[in-house]
Short mmCIF file of C-alpha atoms and ligand atoms in Angstrom, two decimals:
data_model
loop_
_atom_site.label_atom_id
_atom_site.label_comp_id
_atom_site.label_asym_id
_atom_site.label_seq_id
_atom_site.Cartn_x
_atom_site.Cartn_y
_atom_site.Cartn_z
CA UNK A 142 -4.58 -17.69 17.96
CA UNK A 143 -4.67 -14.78 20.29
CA UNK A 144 -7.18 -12.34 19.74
CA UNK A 145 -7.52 -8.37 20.87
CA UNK A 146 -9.67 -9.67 24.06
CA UNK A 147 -10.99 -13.07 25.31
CA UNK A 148 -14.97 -13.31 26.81
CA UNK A 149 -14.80 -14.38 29.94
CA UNK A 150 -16.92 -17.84 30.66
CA UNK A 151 -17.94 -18.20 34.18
CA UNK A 152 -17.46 -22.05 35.29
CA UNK A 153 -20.50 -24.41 33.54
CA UNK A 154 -21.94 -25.25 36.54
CA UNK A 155 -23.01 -22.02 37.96
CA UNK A 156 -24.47 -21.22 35.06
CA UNK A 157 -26.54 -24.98 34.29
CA UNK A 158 -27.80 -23.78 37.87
CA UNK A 159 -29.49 -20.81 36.39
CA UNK A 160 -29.94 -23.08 33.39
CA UNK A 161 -32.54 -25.58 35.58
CA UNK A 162 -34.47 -22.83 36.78
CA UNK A 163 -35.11 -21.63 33.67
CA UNK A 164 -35.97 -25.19 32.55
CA UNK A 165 -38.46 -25.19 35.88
CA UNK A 166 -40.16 -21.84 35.14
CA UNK A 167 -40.64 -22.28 31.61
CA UNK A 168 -40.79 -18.34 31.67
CA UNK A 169 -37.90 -17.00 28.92
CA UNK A 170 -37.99 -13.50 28.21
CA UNK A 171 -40.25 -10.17 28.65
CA UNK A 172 -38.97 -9.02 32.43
CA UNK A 173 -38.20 -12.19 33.80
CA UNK A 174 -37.10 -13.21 37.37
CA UNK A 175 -33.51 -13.16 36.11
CA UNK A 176 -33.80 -10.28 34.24
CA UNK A 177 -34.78 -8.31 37.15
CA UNK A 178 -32.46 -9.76 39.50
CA UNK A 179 -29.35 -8.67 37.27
CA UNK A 180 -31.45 -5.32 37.48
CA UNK A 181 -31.20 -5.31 40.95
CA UNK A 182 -27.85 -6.25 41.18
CA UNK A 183 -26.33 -3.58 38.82
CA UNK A 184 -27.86 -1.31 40.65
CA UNK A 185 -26.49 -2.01 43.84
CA UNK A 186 -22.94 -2.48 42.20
CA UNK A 187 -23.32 1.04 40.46
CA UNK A 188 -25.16 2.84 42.90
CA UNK A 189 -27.45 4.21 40.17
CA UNK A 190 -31.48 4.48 40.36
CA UNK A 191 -33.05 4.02 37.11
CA UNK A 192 -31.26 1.42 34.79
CA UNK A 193 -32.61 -1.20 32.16
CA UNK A 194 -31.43 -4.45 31.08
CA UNK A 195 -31.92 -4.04 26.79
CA UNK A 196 -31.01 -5.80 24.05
CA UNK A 197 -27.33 -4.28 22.90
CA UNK A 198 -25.44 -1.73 23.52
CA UNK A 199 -27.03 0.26 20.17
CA UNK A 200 -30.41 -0.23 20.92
CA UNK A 201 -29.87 1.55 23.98
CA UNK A 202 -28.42 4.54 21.75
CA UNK A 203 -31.28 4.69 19.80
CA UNK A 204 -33.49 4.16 22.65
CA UNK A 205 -32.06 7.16 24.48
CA UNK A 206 -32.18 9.58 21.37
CA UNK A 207 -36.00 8.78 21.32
CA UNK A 208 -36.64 9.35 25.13
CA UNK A 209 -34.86 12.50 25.02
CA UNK A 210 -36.99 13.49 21.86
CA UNK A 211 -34.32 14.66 19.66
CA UNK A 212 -35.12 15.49 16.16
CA UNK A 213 -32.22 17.68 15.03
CA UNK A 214 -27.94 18.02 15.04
CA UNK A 215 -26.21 16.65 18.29
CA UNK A 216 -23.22 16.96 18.25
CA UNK A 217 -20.75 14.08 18.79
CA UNK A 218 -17.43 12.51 18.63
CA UNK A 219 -15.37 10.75 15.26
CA UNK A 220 -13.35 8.75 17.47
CA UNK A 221 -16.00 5.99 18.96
CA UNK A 222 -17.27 2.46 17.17
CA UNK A 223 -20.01 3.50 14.45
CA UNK A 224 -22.98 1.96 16.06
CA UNK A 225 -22.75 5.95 18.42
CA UNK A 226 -22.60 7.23 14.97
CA UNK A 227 -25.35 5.05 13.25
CA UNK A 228 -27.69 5.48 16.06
CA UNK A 229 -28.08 8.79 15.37
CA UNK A 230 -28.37 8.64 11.45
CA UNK A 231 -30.96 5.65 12.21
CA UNK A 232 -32.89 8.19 14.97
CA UNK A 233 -33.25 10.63 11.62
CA UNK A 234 -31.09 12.82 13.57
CA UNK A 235 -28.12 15.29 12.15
CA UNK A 236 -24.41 14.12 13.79
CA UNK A 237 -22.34 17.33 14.29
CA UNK A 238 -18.64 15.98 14.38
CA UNK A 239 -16.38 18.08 17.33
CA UNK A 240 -12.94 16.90 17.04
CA UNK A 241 -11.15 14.95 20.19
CA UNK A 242 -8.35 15.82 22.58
CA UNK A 243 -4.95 14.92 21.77
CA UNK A 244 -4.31 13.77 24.71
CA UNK A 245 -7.53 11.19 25.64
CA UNK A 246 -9.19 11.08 22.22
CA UNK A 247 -12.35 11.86 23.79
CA UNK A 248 -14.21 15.12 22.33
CA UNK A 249 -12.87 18.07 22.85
CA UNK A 250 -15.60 20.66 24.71
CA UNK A 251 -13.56 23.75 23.19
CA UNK A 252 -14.55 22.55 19.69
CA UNK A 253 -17.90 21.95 21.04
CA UNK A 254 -19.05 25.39 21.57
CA UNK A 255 -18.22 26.61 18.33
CA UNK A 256 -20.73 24.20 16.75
CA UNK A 257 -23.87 24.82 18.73
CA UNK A 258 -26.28 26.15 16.87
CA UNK A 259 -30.48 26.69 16.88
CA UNK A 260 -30.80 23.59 15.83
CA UNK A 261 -28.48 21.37 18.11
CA UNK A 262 -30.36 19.74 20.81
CA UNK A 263 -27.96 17.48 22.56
CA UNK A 264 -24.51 16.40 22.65
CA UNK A 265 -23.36 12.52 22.53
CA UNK A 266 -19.74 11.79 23.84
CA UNK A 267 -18.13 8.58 24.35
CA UNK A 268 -15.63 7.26 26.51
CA UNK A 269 -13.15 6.04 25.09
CA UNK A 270 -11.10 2.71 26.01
CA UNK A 271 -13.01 3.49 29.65
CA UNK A 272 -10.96 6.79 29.95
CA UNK A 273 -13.72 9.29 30.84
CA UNK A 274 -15.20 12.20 28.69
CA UNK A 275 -14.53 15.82 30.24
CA UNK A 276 -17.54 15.32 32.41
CA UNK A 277 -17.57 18.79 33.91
CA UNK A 278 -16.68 21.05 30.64
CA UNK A 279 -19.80 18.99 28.97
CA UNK A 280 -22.24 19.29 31.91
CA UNK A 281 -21.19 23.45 32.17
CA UNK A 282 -21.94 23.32 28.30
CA UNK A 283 -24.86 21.73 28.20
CA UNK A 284 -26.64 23.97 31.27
CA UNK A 285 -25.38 27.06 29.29
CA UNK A 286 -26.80 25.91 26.03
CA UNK A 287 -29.74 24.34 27.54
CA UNK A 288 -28.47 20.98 25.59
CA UNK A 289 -29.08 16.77 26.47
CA UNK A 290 -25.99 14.93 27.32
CA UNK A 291 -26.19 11.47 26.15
CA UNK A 292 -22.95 9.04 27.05
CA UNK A 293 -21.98 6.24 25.08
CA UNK A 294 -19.99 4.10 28.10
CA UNK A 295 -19.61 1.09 26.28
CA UNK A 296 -16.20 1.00 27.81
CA UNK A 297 -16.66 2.47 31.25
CA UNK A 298 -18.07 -0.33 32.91
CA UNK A 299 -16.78 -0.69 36.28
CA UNK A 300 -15.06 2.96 35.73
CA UNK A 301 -15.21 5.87 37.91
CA UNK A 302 -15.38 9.25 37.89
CA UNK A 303 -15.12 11.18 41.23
CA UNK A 304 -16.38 8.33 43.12
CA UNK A 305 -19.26 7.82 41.20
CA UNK A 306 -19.56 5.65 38.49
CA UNK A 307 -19.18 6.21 34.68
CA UNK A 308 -22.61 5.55 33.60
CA UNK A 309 -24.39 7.59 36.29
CA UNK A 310 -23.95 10.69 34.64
CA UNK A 311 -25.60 12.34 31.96
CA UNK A 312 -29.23 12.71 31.32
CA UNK A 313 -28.38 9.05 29.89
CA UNK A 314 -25.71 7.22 29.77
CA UNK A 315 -25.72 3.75 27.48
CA UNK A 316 -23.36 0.70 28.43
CA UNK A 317 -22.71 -2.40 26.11
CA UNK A 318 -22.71 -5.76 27.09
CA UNK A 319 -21.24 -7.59 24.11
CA UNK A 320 -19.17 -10.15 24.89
CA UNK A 321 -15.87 -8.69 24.14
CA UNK A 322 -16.44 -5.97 26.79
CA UNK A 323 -15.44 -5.58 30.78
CA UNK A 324 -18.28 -6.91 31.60
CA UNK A 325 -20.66 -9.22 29.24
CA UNK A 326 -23.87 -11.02 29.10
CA UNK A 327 -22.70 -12.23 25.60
CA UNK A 328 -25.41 -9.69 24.04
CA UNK A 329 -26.78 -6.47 26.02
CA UNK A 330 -26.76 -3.49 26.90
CA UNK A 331 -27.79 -1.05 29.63
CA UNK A 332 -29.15 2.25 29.81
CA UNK A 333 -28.92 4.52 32.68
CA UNK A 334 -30.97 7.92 33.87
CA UNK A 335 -31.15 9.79 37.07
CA UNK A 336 -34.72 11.12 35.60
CA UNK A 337 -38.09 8.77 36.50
CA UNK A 338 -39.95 10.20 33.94
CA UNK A 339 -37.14 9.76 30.97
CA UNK A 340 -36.69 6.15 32.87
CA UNK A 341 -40.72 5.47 32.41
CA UNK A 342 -40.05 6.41 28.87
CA UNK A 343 -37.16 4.15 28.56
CA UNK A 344 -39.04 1.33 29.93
CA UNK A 345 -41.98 1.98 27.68
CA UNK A 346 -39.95 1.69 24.85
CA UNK A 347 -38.26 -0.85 25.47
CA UNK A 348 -41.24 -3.52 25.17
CA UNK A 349 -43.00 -2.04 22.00
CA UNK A 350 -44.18 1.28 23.65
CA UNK A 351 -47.55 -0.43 25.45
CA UNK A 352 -48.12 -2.37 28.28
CA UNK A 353 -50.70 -4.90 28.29
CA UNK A 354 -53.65 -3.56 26.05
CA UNK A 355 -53.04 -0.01 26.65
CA UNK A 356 -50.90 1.24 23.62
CA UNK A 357 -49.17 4.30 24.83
CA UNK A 358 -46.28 5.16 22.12
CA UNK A 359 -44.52 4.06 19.33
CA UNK A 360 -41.62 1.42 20.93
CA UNK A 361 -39.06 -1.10 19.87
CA UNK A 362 -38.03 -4.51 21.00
CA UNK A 363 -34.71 -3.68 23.41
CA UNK A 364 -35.72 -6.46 25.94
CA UNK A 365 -33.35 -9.10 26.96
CA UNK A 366 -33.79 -12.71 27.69
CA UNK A 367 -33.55 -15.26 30.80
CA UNK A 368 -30.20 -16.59 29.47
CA UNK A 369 -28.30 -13.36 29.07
CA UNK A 370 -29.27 -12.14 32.37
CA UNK A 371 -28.17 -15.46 34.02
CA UNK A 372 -25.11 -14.82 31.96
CA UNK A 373 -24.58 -11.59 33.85
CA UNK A 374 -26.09 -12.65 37.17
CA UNK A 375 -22.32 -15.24 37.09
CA UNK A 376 -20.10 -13.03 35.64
CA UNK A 377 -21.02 -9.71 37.51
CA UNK A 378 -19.66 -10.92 40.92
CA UNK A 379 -16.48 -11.40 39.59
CA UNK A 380 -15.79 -8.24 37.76
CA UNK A 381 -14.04 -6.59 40.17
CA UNK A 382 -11.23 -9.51 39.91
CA UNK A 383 -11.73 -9.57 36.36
CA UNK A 384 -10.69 -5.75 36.80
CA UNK A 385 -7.30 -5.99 39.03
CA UNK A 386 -5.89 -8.87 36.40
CA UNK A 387 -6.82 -6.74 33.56
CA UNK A 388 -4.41 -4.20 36.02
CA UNK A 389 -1.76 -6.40 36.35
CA UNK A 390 -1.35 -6.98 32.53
CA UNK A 391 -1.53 -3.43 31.88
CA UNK A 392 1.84 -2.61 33.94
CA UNK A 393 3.10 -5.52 32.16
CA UNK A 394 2.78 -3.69 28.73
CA UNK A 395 3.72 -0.49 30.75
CA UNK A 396 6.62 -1.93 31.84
CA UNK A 397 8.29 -3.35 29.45
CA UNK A 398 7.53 -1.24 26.17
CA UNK A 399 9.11 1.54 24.90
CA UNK A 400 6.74 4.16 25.86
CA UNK A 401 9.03 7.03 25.03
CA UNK A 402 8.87 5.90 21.59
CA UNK A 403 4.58 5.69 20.82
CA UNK A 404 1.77 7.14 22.64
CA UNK A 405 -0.92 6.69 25.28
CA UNK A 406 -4.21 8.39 25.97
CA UNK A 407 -2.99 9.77 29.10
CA UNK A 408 -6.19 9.00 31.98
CA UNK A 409 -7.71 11.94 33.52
CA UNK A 410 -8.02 12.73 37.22
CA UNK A 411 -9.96 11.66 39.74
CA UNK A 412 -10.75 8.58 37.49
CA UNK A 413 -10.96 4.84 38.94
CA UNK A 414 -9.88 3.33 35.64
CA UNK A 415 -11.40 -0.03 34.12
CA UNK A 416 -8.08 -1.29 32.11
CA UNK A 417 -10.49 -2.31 29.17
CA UNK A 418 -8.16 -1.97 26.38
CA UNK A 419 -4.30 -1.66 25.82
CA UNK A 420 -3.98 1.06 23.00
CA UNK A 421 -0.73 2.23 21.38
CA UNK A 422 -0.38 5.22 18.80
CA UNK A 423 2.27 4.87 16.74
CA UNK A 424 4.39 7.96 14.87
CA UNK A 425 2.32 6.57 11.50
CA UNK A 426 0.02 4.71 9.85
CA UNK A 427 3.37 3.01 7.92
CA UNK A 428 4.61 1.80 11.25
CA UNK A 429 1.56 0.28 12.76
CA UNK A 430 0.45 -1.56 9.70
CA UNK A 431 3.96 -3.49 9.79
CA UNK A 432 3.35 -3.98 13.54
CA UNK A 433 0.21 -5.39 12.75
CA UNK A 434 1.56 -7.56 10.19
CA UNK A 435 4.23 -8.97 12.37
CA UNK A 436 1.92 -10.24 15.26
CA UNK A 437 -0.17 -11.64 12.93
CA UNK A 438 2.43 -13.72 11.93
CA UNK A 439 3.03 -15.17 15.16
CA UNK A 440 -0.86 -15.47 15.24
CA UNK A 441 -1.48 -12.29 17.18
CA UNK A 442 -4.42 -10.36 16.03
CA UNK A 443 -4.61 -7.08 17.67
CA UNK A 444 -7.10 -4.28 16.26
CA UNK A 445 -7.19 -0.91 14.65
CA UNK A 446 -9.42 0.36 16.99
CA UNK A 447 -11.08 2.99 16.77
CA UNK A 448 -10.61 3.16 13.43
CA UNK A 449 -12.28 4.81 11.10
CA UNK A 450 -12.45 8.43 12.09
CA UNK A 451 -16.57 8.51 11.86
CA UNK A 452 -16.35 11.86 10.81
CA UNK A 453 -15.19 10.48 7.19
CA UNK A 454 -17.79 7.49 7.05
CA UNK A 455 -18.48 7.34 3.05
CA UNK A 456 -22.26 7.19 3.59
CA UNK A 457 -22.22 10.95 5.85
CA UNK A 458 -24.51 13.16 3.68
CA UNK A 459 -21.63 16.12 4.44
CA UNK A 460 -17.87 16.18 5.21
CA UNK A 461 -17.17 17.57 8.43
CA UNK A 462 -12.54 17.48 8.84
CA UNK A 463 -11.52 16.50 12.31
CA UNK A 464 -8.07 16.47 12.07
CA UNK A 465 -7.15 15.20 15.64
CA UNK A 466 -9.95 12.38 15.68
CA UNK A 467 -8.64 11.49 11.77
CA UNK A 468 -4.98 11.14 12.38
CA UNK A 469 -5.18 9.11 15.45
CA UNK A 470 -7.90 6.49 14.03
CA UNK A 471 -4.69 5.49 11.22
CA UNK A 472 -2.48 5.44 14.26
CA UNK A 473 -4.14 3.14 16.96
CA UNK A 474 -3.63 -0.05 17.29
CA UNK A 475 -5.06 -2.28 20.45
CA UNK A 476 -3.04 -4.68 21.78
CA UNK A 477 -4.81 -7.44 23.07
CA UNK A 478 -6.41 -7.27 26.75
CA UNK A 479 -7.77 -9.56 28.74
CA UNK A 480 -8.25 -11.04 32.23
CA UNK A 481 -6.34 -14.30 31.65
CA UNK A 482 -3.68 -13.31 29.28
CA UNK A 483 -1.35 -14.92 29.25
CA UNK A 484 2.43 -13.02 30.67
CA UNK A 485 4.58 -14.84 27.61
CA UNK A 486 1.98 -13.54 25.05
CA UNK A 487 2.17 -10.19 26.71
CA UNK A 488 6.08 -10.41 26.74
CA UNK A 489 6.07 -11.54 23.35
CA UNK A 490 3.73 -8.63 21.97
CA UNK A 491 6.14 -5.95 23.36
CA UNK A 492 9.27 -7.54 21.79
CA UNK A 493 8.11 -7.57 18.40
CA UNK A 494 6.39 -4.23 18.94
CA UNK A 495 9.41 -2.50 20.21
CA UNK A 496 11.27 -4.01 17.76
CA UNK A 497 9.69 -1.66 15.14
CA UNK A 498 9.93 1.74 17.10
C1 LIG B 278 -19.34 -2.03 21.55
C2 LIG B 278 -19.73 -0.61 21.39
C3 LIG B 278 -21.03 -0.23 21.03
C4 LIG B 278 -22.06 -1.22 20.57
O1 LIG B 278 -22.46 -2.12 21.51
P1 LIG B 278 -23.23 -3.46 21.04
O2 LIG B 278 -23.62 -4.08 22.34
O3 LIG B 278 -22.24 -4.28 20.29
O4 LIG B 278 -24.38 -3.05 20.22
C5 LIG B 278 -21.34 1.11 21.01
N1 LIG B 278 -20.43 2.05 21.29
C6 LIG B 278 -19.15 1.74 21.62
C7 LIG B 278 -18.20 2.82 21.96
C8 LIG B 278 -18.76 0.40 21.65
O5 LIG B 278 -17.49 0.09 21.93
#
């Protein structure tokens, strides 16, 4: 069976090693000595000052809406996973859908501006398959509107954006650490902000809003434990490798199928890419469900992905059209996308796939 991605498992031994002194210390959550070493490490690798370890990438959401103390609409993209979507709804907040470039599927800052009103407070974009928001266009929008700019990276790990990376900008940015992403530490998440006071806040938060006896705020639980970090602490070194094969199976696909016959999100400049997932869009919904049903026959499962347009979740208390985000969530498909896949499955994929076009 070949799934849409494959976790990568760092060799036993290096991680029994972190295993033993775990076993020594006896010490297994709540800010451990691995915990904060991953800390220290991430920041080194991403250059950024404040960051925390947390639980998952949704707590981190959630986490982020309540630091920034946002009560009212933000406005945010239908074409992400729901937990951007559900964070908000959970935060009692309002999600204002603005529809997504054609070209990138990330939200489109021309239909941003149309939506702000008195009551919109921030503005939560994802980017999508680790192809980066319009960075600038949202930043210019957010200091004319006096608006909070929340990013949901889940995907950018490892991704750039002028030299910088992906989760440094923003007043926060969130990354996820599930196991099916770039990088893993088979749950967690990260959150990221250049402010120390917003970072205090975050870290309050994060263990139940007190510290010791002093109760300072209302918190949650978005700690993570010993074993994920010593997860991370193995796979982290490697992620740059883990990067360049994801490369190398990417020109495979690019190579070999028939790209004048579906689409790609086109990546935007000055962006040091990740290769996290291998999307096609295909001319219709008709067309990628029998594409999806052929792989699967040969035991192939890739993923409709993002799919479905959040805007039209059936639980949204109003129905907000984005046409853009709407028609490309029936049209993507992922192909699967992972360090060690294999080139035959690859090879495979793309001559059933163009088979169909
Ligand atoms: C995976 C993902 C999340 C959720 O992360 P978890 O760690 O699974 O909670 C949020 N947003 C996007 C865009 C994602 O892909």
């Amino acid at each position: 069976m070949i799934n849409i991605t494959k976790s990568y498992l760092p060799p036993l031994e290096e991680y029994v090693k972190h295993l033993e002194g775990i076993w020594e210390r006896v010490y297994l959550t709540n800010n451990g000595p691995l915990v904060q070493q991953l800390e220290k490490e991430l920041k080194d690798y991403l250059d950024i000052k404040n960051l925390l370890f947390c639980g998952n990438g949704t707590i981190v959401l959630q986490m982020a809406i309540k630091a920034l103390g946002l009560t009212k609409e933000i406005i945010t993209t239908p074409f992400s996973y729901c937990a951007s979507t559900h964070a908000i709804l959970w935060e009692n907040c309002t999600p204002v859908f603005a529809d997504v470039r054609a070209d990138d599927y990330t939200i489109d800052p021309l239909k941003i501006e149309p939506l702000i009103t008195e009551h919109t407070e921030a503005i939560l974009a994802t980017h999508v398959y680790g192809n980066l928001c319009q960075i600038d266009a949202i930043e210019a929008l957010a200091k004319k509107h006096n608006l909070k700019v929340i990013y949901d990276g889940a995907h950018s790990f490892g991704a750039t954006y002028k030299g910088k990376s992906a989760l440094s900008y923003g007043d926060i940015s969130t990354c996820s650490f599930h196991a099916t992403k770039v990088f893993h530490t088979i749950e967690g998440g990260l959150v990221t902000c250049n402010d120390d006071a917003i970072a205090d806040k975050l870290n309050l938060y994060r263990s139940f809003g007190h510290r010791f006896d002093d109760y300072i705020d209302m918190g949650i639980n978005g700690k993570n434990s010993e074993f994920h970090a010593a997860m991370g602490l193995c796979n982290l070194p490697v992620v740059p490798a883990l990067i360049e094969a994801r490369k190398e199976r990417f020109a495979r696909y690019d190579a070999q199928l028939d790209l004048s016959k579906l689409q790609r999100p086109v990546i935007q400049p000055e962006t040091g890419y990740n290769y996290a997932y291998y999307p096609i869009v295909l001319e219709s919904e008709a067309k990628l469900l029998e594409i999806k049903a052929a792989l699967e026959q040969v035991k192939i499962n890739p993923r409709r992905y993002f799919y479905p347009s959040l805007n039209t979740l059936p639980f949204l208390k109003t129905t907000q059209p984005c046409p853009i985000s709407e028609d490309i969530a029936l049209r993507a498909l992922c192909l699967p996308m992972y360090p060690d896949l294999e080139e035959e499955v690859i090879d495979q994929v793309c001559t059933i796939v163009n088979s169909y076009l």
